[in-house]
């Protein structure tokens, strides 16, 4: 695999940038407060914007060993009396402009607008819990409770005596029988079931269907509940439920007993679905960040885990990014604070002067770069400007700019084109093919293939690109014009591109270039787009070998044959 190591030796000079050290936290729940407390303890200022009339709120249902009511009360007290925090209640964010280290946040509060300068944003919206009673065909009654209502009953001694006192009672939980349950749902049910077992005369039974159980400590909690005497029935199908006021019967087939079972609980506890915050969609839109399939505020992209969003300087924690327990939310809070510290430092940041440059004379302010930049790195004076803090150097803007006004410092078009020409002039054994390899995936897979002894084709030549989204149609055509037999564009898998859409842009351009090849009489099959992960060296070998086979069947390219004649 001959390769010309490009272009990173340019060594962009460094620049010191002032960074605003106040951080905006969106969400006044327990995760938001944890972030606030950690930031204040490190000397950062905080603006905490909460949609509700206060901060804190109800204790979350799970009682993770490390987080208890006392810890919550202490946290609330310390945040309320801290210097350096401004708490804005009944407030919603209406816009966030600027770049990391220098954002301007605009809020609406009771019909008034206010603005604050912040260096970073942490989104800590809590989840909402939605009763699934209706999905189970149940209507409200005094002995039919949601998981949250049961937790309230336990918190209030009087209610507990009224509902659960006065002799032996059976309490039945329904979990994961109307939708796939998450670990938090299961954890809450088990916690409550243990509390019930510990009360005199009560027996807890859990009917469980489809539940994800991957959460630290859940297995131990389950074992503890078994030791306390909690009964479990694992069901494949939802049970038949009949309700007549407070009388409920639950019938199901038990695979262990090999027969039907009918239970008539005194108290029935119905699971709740845990959904993203009702404002999550609006907040995502205002911040320009992506959501996952369930509406939580982080896309399923491993490059962003645990707390980064696609917009540099905007972080998401705990219940804002997934259904998580309080303890997990607090771990996220610490991770987000580390990110903030790395970004803002002590109010100054030294960064490479620029990863991408805009030729201001060529810029026609068409907004294309602003729209396509996945990291929110473009802003305006009277032309487009790139923030050196936010820019990740992916090059998507450079390849999309209709005026060719943008160049990456380390991957200029002329450098890459020279590299293509230099490689194509090199003689190789077998079909000659150039692979444009994303440095985050295919390039690493190629390196690993060498290390593990995977034998890629001898005629394969590699051009490293910062992101597949930087591969211009011109690069592909230059390679073919120079006589190579085939071209591969190798990108990250879907939803796994560090620059979100770099792989999609690359695929579109390959399709476009393929059509142009066909029109010029070259076989479209000489051009291949594929996705790969960095840890897939043998897949790299397979893709390139398949391409070699195809090129062997097609024979040398018409352009190469023409040049040789
Ligand atoms: S895409 Fe190019 S021309 Fe359009 S605003 Fe950006 S730099 Fe200017
Ligand atoms: S190079 Fe990538 S991150 Fe930088 S401004 Fe362009 S699109 Fe945004």
Coordinates of C-alpha atoms and ligand atoms in Angstrom, one line a residue:
X1 CA 0.0 0.0 0.0
X2 CA 2.2 2.9 -1.1
X3 CA 1.1 6.1 0.5
X4 CA 2.3 9.7 0.6
X5 CA 1.8 10.9 4.1
X6 CA 0.2 14.2 3.5
X7 CA 0.1 17.3 4.6
X8 CA -0.1 17.7 8.3
X9 CA 3.5 19.0 8.6
X10 CA 2.3 22.5 7.9
X11 CA 2.2 23.3 11.6
X12 CA -0.5 26.0 12.0
X13 CA 0.6 28.7 14.5
X14 CA -1.1 29.0 17.8
X15 CA -3.5 31.7 19.1
X16 CA -4.7 32.6 22.6
X17 CA -8.4 33.2 22.8
X18 CA -10.3 34.7 25.7
X19 CA -13.1 32.4 26.9
X20 CA -16.2 33.5 28.9
X21 CA -16.2 31.5 32.1
X22 CA -19.9 31.6 32.9
X23 CA -21.7 28.4 32.0
X24 CA -25.4 28.2 31.1
X25 CA -27.2 25.2 32.6
X26 CA -30.6 24.4 31.1
X27 CA -32.8 22.5 33.6
X28 CA -33.3 23.0 37.3
X29 CA -33.6 19.4 38.3
X30 CA -31.1 17.3 40.3
X31 CA -28.7 16.8 37.4
X32 CA -28.7 20.5 36.6
X33 CA -28.0 21.3 40.2
X34 CA -25.2 18.8 40.4
X35 CA -23.5 20.4 37.4
X36 CA -24.0 23.8 39.0
X37 CA -22.5 22.8 42.3
X38 CA -19.5 21.2 40.6
X39 CA -18.9 24.2 38.4
X40 CA -19.2 26.7 41.2
X41 CA -16.7 24.7 43.3
X42 CA -14.2 25.1 40.4
X43 CA -14.7 28.8 40.2
X44 CA -17.0 29.1 37.2
X45 CA -20.0 31.3 37.1
X46 CA -23.4 29.7 36.4
X47 CA -26.6 30.9 34.9
X48 CA -29.2 28.2 35.7
X49 CA -32.3 28.5 33.5
X50 CA -35.3 26.4 34.7
X51 CA -38.7 26.3 33.0
X52 CA -40.5 25.7 36.3
X53 CA -41.1 28.1 39.2
X54 CA -38.4 26.6 41.3
X55 CA -35.4 24.3 41.3
X56 CA -34.9 20.8 42.7
X57 CA -38.3 19.1 42.7
X58 CA -39.4 15.7 43.6
X59 CA -36.8 13.2 44.7
X60 CA -36.2 10.8 41.8
X61 CA -37.6 7.3 42.3
X62 CA -34.3 5.4 42.4
X63 CA -32.4 5.5 45.7
X64 CA -29.0 4.6 44.4
X65 CA -26.8 3.8 47.3
X66 CA -24.6 6.9 46.7
X67 CA -27.5 9.3 46.4
X68 CA -30.1 9.7 49.1
X69 CA -32.5 12.3 50.3
X70 CA -30.0 13.9 52.6
X71 CA -27.6 14.3 49.7
X72 CA -30.3 16.0 47.7
X73 CA -31.2 18.4 50.5
X74 CA -27.6 19.3 51.0
X75 CA -27.1 19.9 47.2
X76 CA -30.2 22.1 47.0
X77 CA -29.1 24.2 50.0
X78 CA -25.6 24.7 48.6
X79 CA -26.7 25.7 45.2
X80 CA -29.3 28.2 46.5
X81 CA -26.9 30.0 48.7
X82 CA -23.8 29.8 46.4
X83 CA -22.2 33.0 45.2
X84 CA -21.6 33.1 41.4
X85 CA -24.9 31.5 40.4
X86 CA -27.9 33.3 38.8
X87 CA -31.1 31.3 38.9
X88 CA -33.7 32.2 36.3
X89 CA -37.0 30.4 36.9
X90 CA -40.0 30.3 34.5
X91 CA -37.5 30.9 31.8
X92 CA -37.0 29.5 28.4
X93 CA -34.0 29.8 26.0
X94 CA -35.0 31.4 22.7
X95 CA -31.6 31.6 20.9
X96 CA -28.0 30.8 21.3
X97 CA -25.6 32.6 18.9
X98 CA -21.8 32.8 18.8
X99 CA -19.2 30.2 19.2
X100 CA -17.8 28.1 22.1
X101 CA -16.2 30.4 24.7
X102 CA -18.3 33.3 23.5
X103 CA -22.0 32.4 23.2
X104 CA -24.8 34.9 23.6
X105 CA -27.9 33.3 25.1
X106 CA -31.3 35.0 24.8
X107 CA -34.1 34.1 27.2
X108 CA -37.8 34.7 27.6
X109 CA -39.0 35.2 31.1
X110 CA -42.6 36.1 31.8
X111 CA -42.9 38.1 28.6
X112 CA -39.6 39.9 29.0
X113 CA -36.4 39.1 27.1
X114 CA -33.0 39.0 28.7
X115 CA -29.5 38.1 27.4
X116 CA -26.4 36.6 29.0
X117 CA -22.9 35.9 27.7
X118 CA -21.8 32.3 28.4
X119 CA -18.8 30.2 27.4
X120 CA -20.5 26.8 27.3
X121 CA -23.9 25.2 27.7
X122 CA -24.9 22.1 29.7
X123 CA -28.4 20.7 29.0
X124 CA -29.7 18.9 32.1
X125 CA -33.4 18.6 31.4
X126 CA -35.1 15.9 33.5
X127 CA -37.2 13.1 32.0
X128 CA -41.0 12.9 32.2
X129 CA -42.8 9.8 33.5
X130 CA -45.9 8.7 31.7
X131 CA -48.3 6.2 33.3
X132 CA -48.9 3.0 31.2
X133 CA -52.1 2.2 33.1
X134 CA -54.2 2.8 30.1
X135 CA -52.0 0.6 27.9
X136 CA -52.7 -2.2 30.4
X137 CA -56.4 -1.5 30.2
X138 CA -56.6 -0.2 33.8
X139 CA -58.4 2.8 35.1
X140 CA -57.5 4.8 38.2
X141 CA -58.6 3.6 41.6
X142 CA -57.3 3.9 45.1
X143 CA -55.4 0.6 45.0
X144 CA -54.0 1.0 41.4
X145 CA -50.9 3.2 41.5
X146 CA -48.2 4.2 39.2
X147 CA -44.6 3.6 40.3
X148 CA -44.3 7.3 41.2
X149 CA -47.5 7.3 43.3
X150 CA -46.2 4.3 45.2
X151 CA -42.9 6.1 45.9
X152 CA -45.0 9.0 47.3
X153 CA -46.9 6.6 49.5
X154 CA -43.7 5.4 50.9
X155 CA -42.5 8.9 51.5
X156 CA -45.7 9.8 53.4
X157 CA -46.2 7.8 56.5
X158 CA -49.9 8.5 56.7
X159 CA -50.6 7.4 53.2
X160 CA -48.6 4.3 53.7
X161 CA -50.6 3.2 56.8
X162 CA -53.9 3.9 55.0
X163 CA -53.0 1.9 51.8
X164 CA -50.6 -0.7 53.0
X165 CA -51.4 -1.1 56.7
X166 CA -53.9 -3.3 58.5
X167 CA -52.9 -6.9 57.9
X168 CA -51.4 -9.0 55.2
X169 CA -51.5 -7.6 51.7
X170 CA -50.2 -8.6 48.2
X171 CA -48.6 -5.9 46.1
X172 CA -48.1 -6.7 42.5
X173 CA -45.9 -4.8 40.0
X174 CA -46.2 -4.8 36.2
X175 CA -43.0 -4.1 34.4
X176 CA -42.0 -4.3 30.7
X177 CA -45.2 -5.9 29.6
X178 CA -46.5 -3.1 27.4
X179 CA -43.3 -1.7 26.1
X180 CA -39.6 -2.6 26.4
X181 CA -38.6 -1.4 29.9
X182 CA -35.3 0.3 30.7
X183 CA -33.0 -0.5 33.6
X184 CA -34.3 2.6 35.5
X185 CA -37.8 1.3 35.4
X186 CA -36.7 -2.1 36.7
X187 CA -34.5 -0.5 39.4
X188 CA -37.4 1.5 40.7
X189 CA -39.7 -1.5 40.8
X190 CA -37.1 -3.6 42.6
X191 CA -36.3 -0.8 45.1
X192 CA -40.0 -0.5 46.0
X193 CA -40.5 -4.3 46.2
X194 CA -37.7 -4.5 48.7
X195 CA -39.3 -1.7 50.8
X196 CA -42.6 -3.7 50.7
X197 CA -40.9 -6.9 51.8
X198 CA -39.3 -5.1 54.7
X199 CA -42.8 -3.9 55.9
X200 CA -44.7 -6.3 58.1
X201 CA -47.4 -8.4 56.5
X202 CA -46.7 -7.3 52.9
X203 CA -45.7 -9.5 49.9
X204 CA -44.3 -8.1 46.7
X205 CA -44.5 -9.9 43.4
X206 CA -43.1 -8.6 40.1
X207 CA -44.5 -9.7 36.7
X208 CA -41.8 -8.8 34.3
X209 CA -41.7 -8.9 30.5
X210 CA -39.2 -7.4 28.2
X211 CA -36.7 -5.3 30.1
X212 CA -33.1 -4.1 29.4
X213 CA -31.1 -4.9 32.5
X214 CA -27.6 -3.5 31.6
X215 CA -26.9 -1.2 34.4
X216 CA -24.3 -1.2 37.1
X217 CA -25.6 -2.6 40.3
X218 CA -28.9 -3.9 39.0
X219 CA -27.9 -7.6 39.3
X220 CA -26.9 -7.1 42.9
X221 CA -30.2 -5.3 43.6
X222 CA -32.1 -8.2 42.0
X223 CA -30.3 -10.8 44.1
X224 CA -31.0 -8.7 47.2
X225 CA -34.7 -8.6 46.4
X226 CA -34.8 -12.4 46.0
X227 CA -33.2 -12.8 49.4
X228 CA -35.8 -10.5 50.9
X229 CA -38.5 -12.8 49.4
X230 CA -39.7 -10.8 46.4
X231 CA -41.5 -13.1 43.9
X232 CA -40.8 -12.9 40.2
X233 CA -42.8 -14.2 37.2
X234 CA -41.1 -13.8 33.8
X235 CA -43.8 -13.5 31.1
X236 CA -43.6 -13.7 27.3
X237 CA -47.0 -12.2 26.7
X238 CA -48.9 -9.5 28.6
X239 CA -51.3 -11.0 31.1
X240 CA -55.1 -10.9 30.9
X241 CA -56.2 -8.2 33.3
X242 CA -59.8 -7.7 34.5
X243 CA -60.7 -4.8 36.6
X244 CA -64.0 -4.1 38.5
X245 CA -63.3 -1.0 40.6
X246 CA -60.8 -2.0 43.2
X247 CA -61.0 -5.7 42.4
X248 CA -58.4 -6.7 39.9
X249 CA -57.5 -10.2 38.6
X250 CA -54.4 -10.9 36.6
X251 CA -54.2 -14.2 34.7
X252 CA -51.2 -15.5 32.8
X253 CA -49.5 -18.8 31.8
X254 CA -46.5 -19.6 33.9
X255 CA -43.8 -21.5 32.0
X256 CA -42.3 -22.9 35.2
X257 CA -45.6 -24.2 36.6
X258 CA -46.7 -25.1 33.1
X259 CA -50.1 -23.9 33.8
X260 CA -52.4 -20.8 34.2
X261 CA -52.0 -18.6 37.3
X262 CA -54.5 -16.1 38.6
X263 CA -53.4 -13.4 41.0
X264 CA -55.7 -11.0 42.8
X265 CA -53.5 -8.3 44.3
X266 CA -54.6 -5.9 47.0
X267 CA -52.4 -3.2 45.4
X268 CA -51.4 -3.0 41.8
X269 CA -48.4 -0.9 40.8
X270 CA -48.1 0.0 37.1
X271 CA -44.9 0.9 35.4
X272 CA -44.3 4.3 33.8
X273 CA -42.6 5.0 30.5
X274 CA -39.7 7.3 30.8
X275 CA -39.7 9.9 28.0
X276 CA -37.6 12.9 27.1
X277 CA -38.5 16.2 28.6
X278 CA -41.5 17.9 26.9
X279 CA -39.3 20.8 26.0
X280 CA -36.5 18.6 24.6
X281 CA -37.5 19.2 21.0
X282 CA -37.6 23.0 21.3
X283 CA -34.3 23.1 23.1
X284 CA -32.7 20.9 20.5
X285 CA -33.9 23.2 17.8
X286 CA -32.7 26.4 19.5
X287 CA -29.3 24.9 20.2
X288 CA -28.9 23.1 16.9
X289 CA -28.2 19.8 18.4
X290 CA -29.4 16.3 17.3
X291 CA -31.8 14.0 19.1
X292 CA -31.9 10.2 19.2
X293 CA -34.8 8.0 18.0
X294 CA -36.5 8.4 21.3
X295 CA -36.2 12.1 21.4
X296 CA -33.3 12.4 23.9
X297 CA -30.8 15.1 23.2
X298 CA -27.8 13.1 22.0
X299 CA -27.6 11.1 18.8
X300 CA -26.4 7.5 18.9
X301 CA -22.9 8.4 17.8
X302 CA -20.0 6.9 19.8
X303 CA -17.8 9.9 19.1
X304 CA -20.0 12.0 21.3
X305 CA -20.2 9.7 24.4
X306 CA -20.5 10.4 27.2
X307 CA -21.7 14.0 27.2
X308 CA -20.8 15.8 24.0
X309 CA -23.3 17.0 21.5
X310 CA -22.7 17.7 17.8
X311 CA -22.3 21.4 18.6
X312 CA -19.0 22.2 20.2
X313 CA -19.4 23.8 23.6
X314 CA -22.9 22.3 24.2
X315 CA -23.0 19.3 26.5
X316 CA -25.9 17.0 27.6
X317 CA -26.1 15.1 30.8
X318 CA -28.0 12.3 32.4
X319 CA -31.8 12.4 31.8
X320 CA -31.4 14.9 29.0
X321 CA -29.5 12.3 26.9
X322 CA -31.0 9.0 28.0
X323 CA -33.2 7.4 30.5
X324 CA -30.8 7.2 33.4
X325 CA -30.7 6.8 37.2
X326 CA -29.9 9.8 39.4
X327 CA -26.4 8.3 40.2
X328 CA -25.7 8.0 36.4
X329 CA -26.9 11.5 35.9
X330 CA -24.5 12.7 38.5
X331 CA -21.6 10.8 36.9
X332 CA -22.5 12.5 33.7
X333 CA -22.5 15.9 35.5
X334 CA -18.9 15.3 36.5
X335 CA -17.9 14.3 32.9
X336 CA -19.6 17.4 31.5
X337 CA -17.7 19.6 34.0
X338 CA -14.4 18.1 32.9
X339 CA -15.4 18.9 29.3
X340 CA -16.2 22.5 30.3
X341 CA -12.9 22.8 32.1
X342 CA -11.0 21.6 29.1
X343 CA -12.9 24.0 26.8
X344 CA -12.9 27.2 29.0
X345 CA -9.8 26.6 31.2
X346 CA -9.3 29.6 33.4
X347 CA -10.7 32.0 30.8
X348 CA -8.1 31.5 28.1
X349 CA -7.6 28.8 25.5
X350 CA -4.6 28.3 23.2
X351 CA -5.7 26.8 19.9
X352 CA -4.1 26.4 16.4
X353 CA -4.7 29.7 14.7
X354 CA -7.0 28.0 12.2
X355 CA -7.8 24.6 10.8
X356 CA -9.8 26.1 7.9
X357 CA -9.4 29.5 6.2
X358 CA -12.0 31.5 4.3
X359 CA -10.9 33.7 1.4
X360 CA -13.1 36.7 2.3
X361 CA -12.9 38.2 -1.2
X362 CA -14.5 35.1 -2.7
X363 CA -17.3 34.7 -0.1
X364 CA -20.7 35.7 -1.4
X365 CA -22.4 35.0 2.0
X366 CA -24.5 32.2 0.5
X367 CA -24.8 30.6 4.0
X368 CA -23.9 27.1 2.6
X369 CA -21.0 26.7 5.0
X370 CA -23.2 27.9 7.9
X371 CA -25.8 25.3 7.1
X372 CA -23.5 22.3 6.5
X373 CA -21.0 22.8 9.4
X374 CA -21.9 20.0 11.8
X375 CA -20.0 21.7 14.7
X376 CA -21.6 25.1 14.7
X377 CA -18.3 26.7 13.9
X378 CA -19.3 29.3 11.4
X379 CA -20.4 32.8 12.4
X380 CA -20.6 36.2 10.6
X381 CA -19.1 39.6 10.6
X382 CA -19.9 40.9 7.1
X383 CA -18.5 37.6 5.7
X384 CA -18.4 34.0 6.9
X385 CA -15.9 33.5 9.8
X386 CA -14.7 30.2 11.3
X387 CA -14.2 29.8 15.0
X388 CA -10.8 28.1 15.6
X389 CA -12.2 26.8 18.9
X390 CA -15.3 25.1 17.4
X391 CA -13.8 24.0 14.0
X392 CA -12.9 20.4 13.9
X393 CA -11.2 20.6 10.5
X394 CA -13.5 18.1 8.8
X395 CA -13.6 20.1 5.5
X396 CA -17.2 19.6 4.7
X397 CA -17.7 23.3 4.3
X398 CA -14.7 23.5 2.0
X399 CA -16.1 20.9 -0.3
X400 CA -19.5 22.4 -0.3
X401 CA -18.6 26.0 -0.7
X402 CA -19.8 27.0 -4.2
X403 CA -17.2 29.7 -4.5
X404 CA -14.2 27.5 -3.4
X405 CA -13.6 30.1 -0.8
X406 CA -12.6 27.7 2.0
X407 CA -9.4 25.7 2.3
X408 CA -8.3 23.5 5.2
X409 CA -4.9 24.5 6.5
X410 CA -3.5 20.9 6.6
X411 CA -5.5 19.4 3.7
X412 CA -5.6 22.1 0.9
X413 CA -7.1 21.1 -2.4
X414 CA -3.8 21.7 -4.3
X415 CA -1.9 19.5 -1.8
X416 CA -4.4 16.7 -2.2
X417 CA -4.5 17.0 -5.9
X418 CA -0.7 16.9 -6.0
X419 CA -0.7 13.8 -3.9
X420 CA -3.2 12.1 -6.2
X421 CA -1.0 12.9 -9.2
X422 CA 2.1 11.7 -7.5
X423 CA 0.5 8.4 -6.5
X424 CA -1.0 7.8 -9.9
X425 CA 2.4 8.3 -11.6
X426 CA 3.8 5.5 -9.4
X427 CA 3.9 2.1 -11.0
X428 CA 2.2 -0.7 -9.1
X429 CA 1.5 -4.4 -9.5
X430 CA -2.1 -5.2 -10.5
X431 CA -5.0 -2.7 -10.9
X432 CA -4.1 0.7 -9.6
X433 CA -6.6 2.1 -7.2
X434 CA -6.7 5.1 -4.9
X435 CA -8.6 4.9 -1.7
X436 CA -9.7 8.1 0.0
X437 CA -9.7 7.1 3.7
X438 CA -11.3 9.0 6.5
X439 CA -8.7 9.4 9.2
X440 CA -11.2 8.5 11.9
X441 CA -12.1 5.1 10.5
X442 CA -10.8 3.6 7.2
X443 CA -7.3 5.1 7.6
X444 CA -6.9 3.5 11.0
X445 CA -8.4 0.2 9.7
X446 CA -5.8 0.3 6.9
X447 CA -2.9 0.8 9.4
X448 CA -4.2 -2.0 11.5
X449 CA -4.5 -4.3 8.5
X450 CA -0.8 -3.8 8.0
X451 CA 0.0 -4.6 11.6
X452 CA -2.1 -7.8 11.7
X453 CA -0.7 -8.9 8.3
X454 CA -3.9 -8.5 6.3
X455 CA -2.8 -8.4 2.7
X456 CA -4.5 -5.6 0.9
X457 CA -4.1 -5.4 -2.9
X458 CA -0.6 -4.4 -4.1
X459 CA -2.1 -1.7 -6.4
X460 CA -3.9 0.0 -3.6
X461 CA -2.7 3.6 -2.7
X462 CA -4.1 5.6 0.2
X463 CA -4.9 9.2 0.5
X464 CA -5.8 10.2 4.1
X465 CA -8.6 12.8 4.4
X466 CA -9.8 14.4 7.6
X467 CA -13.4 13.2 7.0
X468 CA -14.9 11.5 4.0
X469 CA -17.0 14.7 3.7
X470 CA -13.8 16.4 2.4
X471 CA -13.6 14.1 -0.7
X472 CA -14.5 16.4 -3.6
X473 CA -15.8 15.2 -6.9
X474 CA -12.7 16.9 -8.4
X475 CA -10.4 14.5 -6.5
X476 CA -12.2 11.5 -7.9
X477 CA -12.1 12.8 -11.4
X478 CA -8.4 13.9 -11.1
X479 CA -7.5 10.3 -10.1
X480 CA -9.4 8.8 -13.1
X481 CA -8.0 11.4 -15.5
X482 CA -4.5 10.6 -14.2
X483 CA -5.2 7.0 -15.3
X484 CA -5.9 5.0 -12.1
X485 CA -8.1 2.0 -12.7
X486 CA -10.4 2.5 -9.7
X487 CA -11.2 4.8 -6.8
X488 CA -12.6 3.9 -3.4
X489 CA -14.1 6.4 -0.9
X490 CA -14.2 4.9 2.6
X491 CA -16.2 6.6 5.3
X492 CA -17.4 5.9 8.8
X493 CA -20.6 3.9 9.3
X494 CA -23.9 5.6 9.4
X495 CA -24.6 7.5 12.7
X496 CA -20.9 7.0 13.5
X497 CA -19.4 9.9 11.6
X498 CA -17.6 12.3 13.9
X499 CA -18.8 15.1 11.7
X500 CA -22.4 13.7 11.6
X501 CA -23.0 13.9 7.9
X502 CA -19.5 13.6 6.4
X503 CA -20.3 10.1 5.2
X504 CA -23.6 11.2 3.7
X505 CA -22.0 14.0 1.8
X506 CA -19.3 11.6 0.6
X507 CA -21.9 9.1 -0.6
X508 CA -23.8 11.8 -2.6
X509 CA -20.6 13.0 -4.2
X510 CA -19.6 9.5 -5.2
X511 CA -23.0 9.0 -6.8
X512 CA -22.6 12.3 -8.7
X513 CA -19.1 11.4 -9.8
X514 CA -20.2 7.9 -10.9
X515 CA -22.8 9.5 -13.2
X516 CA -20.2 11.8 -14.6
X517 CA -17.9 8.8 -15.3
X518 CA -20.6 7.0 -17.1
X519 CA -21.4 10.0 -19.2
X520 CA -17.7 10.1 -20.2
X521 CA -17.7 6.4 -21.1
X522 CA -15.9 5.0 -18.0
X523 CA -17.5 2.2 -16.1
X524 CA -19.3 3.4 -13.0
X525 CA -18.2 0.2 -11.2
X526 CA -14.7 1.6 -11.1
X527 CA -15.8 3.9 -8.3
X528 CA -16.8 2.4 -4.9
X529 CA -18.2 3.9 -1.7
X530 CA -18.1 1.8 1.5
X531 CA -18.4 2.4 5.2
X532 CA -16.1 0.9 7.8
X533 CA -15.0 1.3 11.4
X534 CA -11.5 1.9 12.6
X535 CA -11.3 -1.5 14.3
X536 CA -12.2 -3.5 11.2
X537 CA -8.8 -4.3 9.5
X538 CA -10.0 -7.4 7.8
X539 CA -13.1 -5.7 6.5
X540 CA -10.7 -3.1 5.0
X541 CA -8.9 -6.0 3.3
X542 CA -12.1 -7.5 2.1
X543 CA -13.5 -4.3 0.5
X544 CA -10.2 -3.5 -1.3
X545 CA -9.8 -7.1 -2.5
X546 CA -13.3 -7.1 -3.9
X547 CA -12.6 -3.9 -5.7
X548 CA -9.4 -5.5 -7.1
X549 CA -11.4 -8.5 -8.4
X550 CA -13.8 -6.1 -10.0
X551 CA -11.1 -4.1 -11.7
X552 CA -9.4 -7.3 -12.9
X553 CA -12.6 -8.2 -14.6
X554 CA -13.0 -4.7 -16.1
X555 CA -9.4 -4.5 -17.2
X556 CA -7.2 -1.4 -17.3
X557 CA -9.1 1.9 -17.5
X558 CA -9.8 3.4 -21.0
X559 CA -7.8 6.5 -20.1
X560 CA -4.8 4.4 -19.0
X561 CA -5.0 2.3 -22.2
X562 CA -5.3 5.5 -24.3
X563 CA -2.2 7.0 -22.6
X564 CA -0.2 3.8 -23.2
X565 CA -1.2 3.5 -26.9
Ligands
LIG1 S1 -20.1 28.6 1.6 FE1 -18.4 29.8 0.8 S2 -19.4 31.6 -0.3 FE2 -21.0 30.6 1.0 S3 -20.9 31.8 2.9 FE3 -19.5 30.0 3.2 S4 -17.5 30.8 2.6 FE4 -19.0 32.3 1.8
LIG2 S1 -14.0 22.4 8.6 FE1 -15.7 21.3 9.4 S2 -15.9 22.0 11.5 FE2 -14.5 23.5 10.5 S3 -15.9 25.1 9.8 FE3 -15.8 23.6 8.1 S4 -17.5 22.2 8.3 FE4 -17.2 23.3 10.3

